[in-house]
Every structure is written in structure tokens, then in C-alpha cells.
Short mmCIF file of C-alpha atoms in Angstrom, two decimals:
data_model
loop_
_atom_site.label_atom_id
_atom_site.label_comp_id
_atom_site.label_asym_id
_atom_site.label_seq_id
_atom_site.Cartn_x
_atom_site.Cartn_y
_atom_site.Cartn_z
CA UNK A 3 -0.25 67.80 105.02
CA UNK A 4 0.65 67.16 108.65
CA UNK A 5 -2.83 67.87 109.97
CA UNK A 6 -5.16 66.87 107.17
CA UNK A 7 -3.22 64.32 105.12
CA UNK A 8 -2.58 64.30 101.40
CA UNK A 9 -6.12 64.11 99.93
CA UNK A 10 -6.77 67.85 99.70
CA UNK A 11 -3.22 68.52 98.54
CA UNK A 12 -3.41 65.84 95.85
CA UNK A 13 -6.68 67.25 94.51
CA UNK A 14 -5.32 70.81 94.55
CA UNK A 15 -2.15 69.78 92.72
CA UNK A 16 -4.14 67.86 90.10
CA UNK A 17 -6.16 71.03 89.47
CA UNK A 18 -3.22 73.45 89.49
CA UNK A 19 -0.44 71.24 88.17
CA UNK A 20 -2.08 69.55 85.19
CA UNK A 21 -3.28 71.30 82.05
CA UNK A 22 -6.99 71.52 81.37
CA UNK A 23 -6.45 69.31 78.33
CA UNK A 24 -4.82 66.60 80.44
CA UNK A 25 -7.56 66.76 83.08
CA UNK A 26 -10.24 66.41 80.38
CA UNK A 27 -8.62 63.91 77.99
CA UNK A 28 -6.08 61.83 79.93
CA UNK A 29 -7.73 60.30 82.99
CA UNK A 30 -4.87 57.81 83.39
CA UNK A 31 -2.40 60.69 83.83
CA UNK A 32 -4.73 62.39 86.31
CA UNK A 33 -4.97 59.14 88.30
CA UNK A 34 -1.19 58.64 88.15
CA UNK A 35 -0.45 62.12 89.50
CA UNK A 36 -3.10 61.86 92.21
CA UNK A 37 -1.99 58.41 93.34
CA UNK A 38 1.68 59.46 93.29
CA UNK A 39 0.86 62.29 95.66
CA UNK A 40 -1.42 60.22 97.89
CA UNK A 41 1.35 57.64 98.30
CA UNK A 42 3.64 60.23 99.90
CA UNK A 43 4.05 60.42 103.64
CA UNK A 44 2.34 63.62 104.84
CA UNK A 45 5.18 64.47 107.22
CA UNK A 46 7.78 63.92 104.51
CA UNK A 47 5.78 66.05 102.09
CA UNK A 48 5.50 68.83 104.67
CA UNK A 49 9.24 68.75 105.28
CA UNK A 50 9.92 68.89 101.54
CA UNK A 51 7.71 71.96 101.25
CA UNK A 52 9.53 73.62 104.13
CA UNK A 53 12.89 72.82 102.56
CA UNK A 54 11.79 74.28 99.23
CA UNK A 55 10.50 77.42 100.94
CA UNK A 56 13.87 77.92 102.66
CA UNK A 57 16.00 77.03 99.62
CA UNK A 58 18.41 79.53 98.12
CA UNK A 59 18.50 80.02 94.35
CA UNK A 60 21.06 77.92 92.52
CA UNK A 61 23.98 79.64 90.78
CA UNK A 62 22.81 78.60 87.33
CA UNK A 63 25.24 81.04 85.71
CA UNK A 64 27.99 78.53 86.46
CA UNK A 65 26.39 75.83 84.29
CA UNK A 66 28.73 75.51 81.33
CA UNK A 67 27.26 72.62 79.36
CA UNK A 68 24.46 72.63 76.79
CA UNK A 69 21.17 72.69 78.65
CA UNK A 70 17.58 72.12 77.59
CA UNK A 71 14.72 73.42 79.71
CA UNK A 72 11.23 72.09 79.05
CA UNK A 73 8.13 73.97 80.14
CA UNK A 74 4.42 73.43 79.76
CA UNK A 75 2.46 76.38 78.45
CA UNK A 76 -0.12 75.86 81.23
CA UNK A 77 2.41 75.24 84.03
CA UNK A 78 1.35 77.38 86.98
CA UNK A 79 4.11 75.95 89.22
CA UNK A 80 7.06 76.85 86.99
CA UNK A 81 5.70 79.07 84.20
CA UNK A 82 7.34 79.34 80.80
CA UNK A 83 8.77 82.75 81.71
CA UNK A 84 10.70 81.16 84.60
CA UNK A 85 12.31 78.72 82.14
CA UNK A 86 13.13 81.58 79.75
CA UNK A 87 14.68 83.61 82.57
CA UNK A 88 16.79 80.61 83.64
CA UNK A 89 17.87 80.02 80.03
CA UNK A 90 19.10 83.62 79.77
CA UNK A 91 21.21 83.08 82.90
CA UNK A 92 22.66 79.81 81.59
CA UNK A 93 25.10 80.34 78.75
CA UNK A 94 24.12 77.58 76.31
CA UNK A 95 20.45 76.87 77.02
CA UNK A 96 17.34 76.30 74.96
CA UNK A 97 13.71 76.33 76.05
CA UNK A 98 11.16 73.95 74.60
CA UNK A 99 7.52 74.82 75.33
CA UNK A 100 4.96 72.03 75.25
CA UNK A 101 1.44 73.05 74.25
CA UNK A 102 -1.56 71.98 76.36
CA UNK A 103 0.81 70.92 79.15
CA UNK A 104 1.08 71.68 82.84
CA UNK A 105 3.82 70.90 85.36
CA UNK A 106 3.89 67.09 84.94
CA UNK A 107 5.25 67.25 81.39
CA UNK A 108 6.78 63.76 81.14
CA UNK A 109 3.42 62.27 82.12
CA UNK A 110 1.24 64.73 80.21
CA UNK A 111 3.23 64.89 76.98
CA UNK A 112 5.58 61.89 77.01
CA UNK A 113 5.97 61.65 73.24
CA UNK A 114 6.82 65.33 72.88
CA UNK A 115 9.32 65.09 75.76
CA UNK A 116 10.92 62.09 74.07
CA UNK A 117 11.17 63.95 70.77
CA UNK A 118 12.82 67.01 72.34
CA UNK A 119 15.22 64.84 74.33
CA UNK A 120 16.24 62.87 71.23
CA UNK A 121 16.83 66.06 69.23
CA UNK A 122 18.84 67.56 72.07
CA UNK A 123 21.06 64.47 72.36
CA UNK A 124 21.43 64.20 68.56
CA UNK A 125 22.71 67.79 68.49
CA UNK A 126 25.60 66.75 70.77
CA UNK A 127 26.00 63.13 69.68
CA UNK A 128 29.70 63.58 68.96
CA UNK A 129 30.25 64.44 72.66
CA UNK A 130 27.78 62.06 74.34
CA UNK A 131 28.31 58.46 75.30
CA UNK A 132 25.35 56.40 76.48
CA UNK A 133 25.67 53.23 78.50
CA UNK A 134 23.76 50.92 80.78
CA UNK A 135 24.68 48.05 83.07
CA UNK A 136 21.08 46.89 83.50
CA UNK A 137 20.49 48.81 86.72
CA UNK A 138 21.75 52.27 85.77
CA UNK A 139 21.66 54.41 82.65
CA UNK A 140 24.61 56.74 82.23
CA UNK A 141 25.06 59.72 79.93
CA UNK A 142 28.61 61.11 79.68
CA UNK A 143 29.08 64.53 78.11
CA UNK A 144 32.60 65.41 77.09
CA UNK A 145 32.93 69.15 77.59
CA UNK A 146 35.08 71.04 75.13
CA UNK A 147 37.23 72.41 77.94
CA UNK A 148 37.83 69.05 79.59
CA UNK A 149 34.96 69.52 82.05
CA UNK A 150 32.99 66.33 81.60
CA UNK A 151 29.50 65.85 82.98
CA UNK A 152 28.10 62.47 83.96
CA UNK A 153 24.38 61.93 84.50
CA UNK A 154 23.40 58.58 86.00
CA UNK A 155 19.77 57.51 86.29
CA UNK A 156 18.10 54.42 87.63
CA UNK A 157 16.89 52.05 84.92
CA UNK A 158 13.15 51.46 84.98
CA UNK A 159 12.43 49.09 82.07
CA UNK A 160 8.77 50.01 81.74
CA UNK A 161 6.95 51.58 78.79
CA UNK A 162 7.39 55.33 79.04
CA UNK A 163 10.51 55.10 81.20
CA UNK A 164 13.73 56.90 80.34
CA UNK A 165 15.20 53.72 78.92
CA UNK A 166 12.25 53.47 76.56
CA UNK A 167 12.46 57.18 75.78
CA UNK A 168 16.08 56.90 74.73
CA UNK A 169 16.04 53.35 73.39
#
């Protein structure tokens, strides 16, 4: 990235990160992924890669809230088996596998992601409180042992955004 810029990287990630079905049938998703990568600063991208290479594995065994992992069946970056291995290490975890999907699952299979997310939240609806103030979307999970989890996301009121997904 530092020496040659993002063009070659973007093209390689489109080939390796998207499913063959997405590359053949969803040119808008291909363009979105490519343009998202091209918009990144090459130096910043290089530093992110270095940070990932030096990162230590997270202690996922300490996660004590219901967890859903989503994997694409054609994801070469984080294969389904990686998600299954993580799920085994997390106490209360499920794995949802999206067919004909690579690494960019929310772009490649937005409707399926929305469906799995809705089902997951419905399963715990007695413990989850949703709220928004117009600029943030907050999900509060009341843990059975008093350990509450709060997830706050930026609100992007566009079709396909999280607000739309949960709305």
C-alpha cells in the first residue's frame, strides 16, 4: 500500500473477499467494496495491516452474553471454521452461515443479515432495550447476573443502514 497505492490491493480484496456469486451478480456491491478500499489512505491501511499482524488473540472465553457470529460460506478471510471455533470458546454463541457469501456479508447479503439479527434480538427481547437520540443507536442487554452490556452505534439513516435493518 505504501509503495504502490490501493489499486492492486482493492482489486485483490474484491477477488478474495467477495463470493463468486456477488462478483457475478451484484456489480453495485463490487463497486462499493472497491471504492471503499480505494478511498483509504495507503499509509493508514498499511499501519492497520501491521497492527493486525501484531495483534494478540482476544480472550473470547470471557464473553458471557449471548453472541451471534455470522460467516459467509465463501469467506476466505475469516472462514466458517474460524467462526465455529470462536463459538465453541464463547459460552453462549451461535453461528449463522450465509450461502454464496464472502467476507463483506452485510453488503453481499444484507437481507439475510437483517433476518438473522432480528431473530437474534427477538430471542432476547425480554432483556434488550433499544433506543436512539437521532445521532446514536443504543442496544442495552440486561445480563442475568447484573452484568449489563451496552452497544452504541452511529445512526446512518440510509437504506441498508443499521437503523433500517432494525427499524
